[in-house]
Each structure stands twice: as structure tokens, then as C-alpha cells.
Coordinates of C-alpha atoms in Angstrom, one line a residue:
M1 CA 0.0 0.0 0.0
D2 CA 1.3 3.4 -0.9
N3 CA -0.1 6.2 1.2
P4 CA 1.0 9.6 0.1
D5 CA -0.6 11.3 3.2
F6 CA 1.9 9.8 5.5
V7 CA 5.7 9.4 5.4
L8 CA 7.6 7.4 8.1
T9 CA 10.3 9.8 9.3
L10 CA 11.7 8.6 12.6
F11 CA 11.7 5.7 15.0
D12 CA 13.4 6.4 18.3
A13 CA 13.5 3.2 20.3
H14 CA 15.2 4.8 23.2
E15 CA 12.5 7.5 23.7
G16 CA 9.7 5.1 22.5
R17 CA 8.5 7.3 19.7
L18 CA 7.5 6.7 16.1
V19 CA 7.1 9.9 14.0
I20 CA 5.1 10.2 10.8
A21 CA 5.1 13.3 8.5
A22 CA 1.8 14.5 7.2
N23 CA 2.5 17.4 4.9
A24 CA -1.1 18.5 4.4
L25 CA -1.9 18.4 8.2
D26 CA -3.3 21.5 9.7
F27 CA -5.2 22.2 12.9
D28 CA -8.6 21.7 11.3
N29 CA -7.9 18.3 9.7
A30 CA -5.7 16.9 12.5
A31 CA -8.4 14.7 13.9
S32 CA -9.1 13.2 10.5
Y33 CA -5.4 12.4 10.1
L34 CA -5.3 10.8 13.6
N35 CA -8.4 8.7 12.7
T36 CA -6.9 7.6 9.4
F37 CA -3.7 6.6 11.2
C38 CA -5.6 4.7 13.8
E39 CA -7.5 2.8 11.1
L40 CA -4.2 2.1 9.3
I41 CA -2.6 0.5 12.3
G42 CA -5.7 -1.0 13.9
A43 CA -5.6 1.2 17.0
T44 CA -8.6 2.2 19.0
P45 CA -8.9 5.8 20.3
E46 CA -9.8 5.8 24.0
D47 CA -9.6 9.5 24.9
K48 CA -9.2 12.7 22.9
Q49 CA -7.9 16.1 23.9
T50 CA -7.4 19.2 21.8
D51 CA -5.2 22.1 22.9
A52 CA -4.3 25.3 21.1
D53 CA -1.7 23.7 18.9
L54 CA -1.7 20.0 19.7
H55 CA -4.1 17.1 19.4
T56 CA -3.4 14.4 22.0
W57 CA -5.2 11.0 22.0
L58 CA -4.9 8.0 24.2
V59 CA -5.1 4.9 21.9
D60 CA -5.0 1.2 22.4
F61 CA -2.8 -0.9 20.1
E62 CA -2.6 -4.6 20.8
G63 CA -3.6 -4.1 24.4
V64 CA -1.0 -1.3 25.1
T65 CA -2.0 2.3 25.6
F66 CA 0.0 4.9 23.7
L67 CA -0.2 8.6 23.2
L68 CA -0.9 9.7 19.7
K69 CA -0.3 13.3 19.0
A70 CA -0.7 15.7 16.0
E71 CA 0.9 19.1 15.7
H72 CA 0.2 21.3 12.7
Y73 CA 3.4 23.4 13.1
S74 CA 5.6 20.4 12.4
A75 CA 3.1 18.8 10.1
S76 CA 3.6 15.5 11.9
I77 CA 1.9 12.9 14.0
W78 CA 3.7 10.7 16.5
L79 CA 3.0 7.6 18.6
E80 CA 4.8 7.4 21.9
R81 CA 4.8 4.9 24.7
L82 CA 3.6 5.6 28.2
G83 CA 6.1 4.3 30.7
Q84 CA 8.0 1.2 29.8
D85 CA 5.3 -0.8 28.0
G86 CA 5.1 -0.7 24.2
D87 CA 8.7 -1.2 23.0
D88 CA 7.9 -4.4 21.1
E89 CA 4.7 -2.9 19.6
L90 CA 6.5 0.2 18.4
A91 CA 9.3 -1.9 16.9
F92 CA 6.7 -4.0 15.1
L93 CA 4.9 -0.9 13.8
Q94 CA 8.1 0.6 12.6
G95 CA 8.9 -2.5 10.6
W96 CA 5.4 -2.9 9.2
L97 CA 4.9 0.8 8.4
S98 CA 8.3 0.9 6.6
Q99 CA 6.7 -1.5 4.2
Q100 CA 3.4 0.3 3.9
L101 CA 4.5 4.0 3.8
P102 CA 7.2 6.0 2.1
V103 CA 10.3 6.4 4.3
S104 CA 12.4 9.6 4.6

């Protein structure tokens, strides 16, 4: 699958963060991008918060809760672990997404 809306840009295993560029992302469409990303990876949103420049969602992926954020200034979304759980799931997603999305 080639998805031009998302580009895999960074996987930081130490910090527990997976970053995706979304060049057309802006404040008004950020929720749509987050929904699309959740559908892509099979994550379920559990809680949603919108601040002045950041959308922050709690999402469940494979039984692990992650933070999913979108920021229009950087035109990016990122998935990050909470605490120590989620390293294996992030590593899996990085490998899988690197086959599904363009990589920069």
C-alpha cells in the first residue's frame, strides 16, 4: 500500500517514539489524520484532547495504551509509549509501516 498522506520519518526506540510526516496536516484536519492513522494500524482511540496547537489522544494498540499526537506546526503525528510498555509494539509498527509507507 502506498499512502501519500503519511511518510515514516523517525523511529526512536530509546525514547519510545514513532514519527510520521503528514505534509497537508493542519489544525482543522488533524483529527481526521489521527483517525486515518488509527485505522491504518488498527488502534482504538480511548480519549481525545485538543489544545491550542496539539491534538493528544490515548489509543489502544494490541492491548497497550499509547499517546498519539498531532501538531500542525511540524506537520507531523507521532505515537509514543507511556512508561516502559510498548517497545515491542513500536518496533513491530516501525517494521510494518516501513513496508506500507514512504520512508524519509
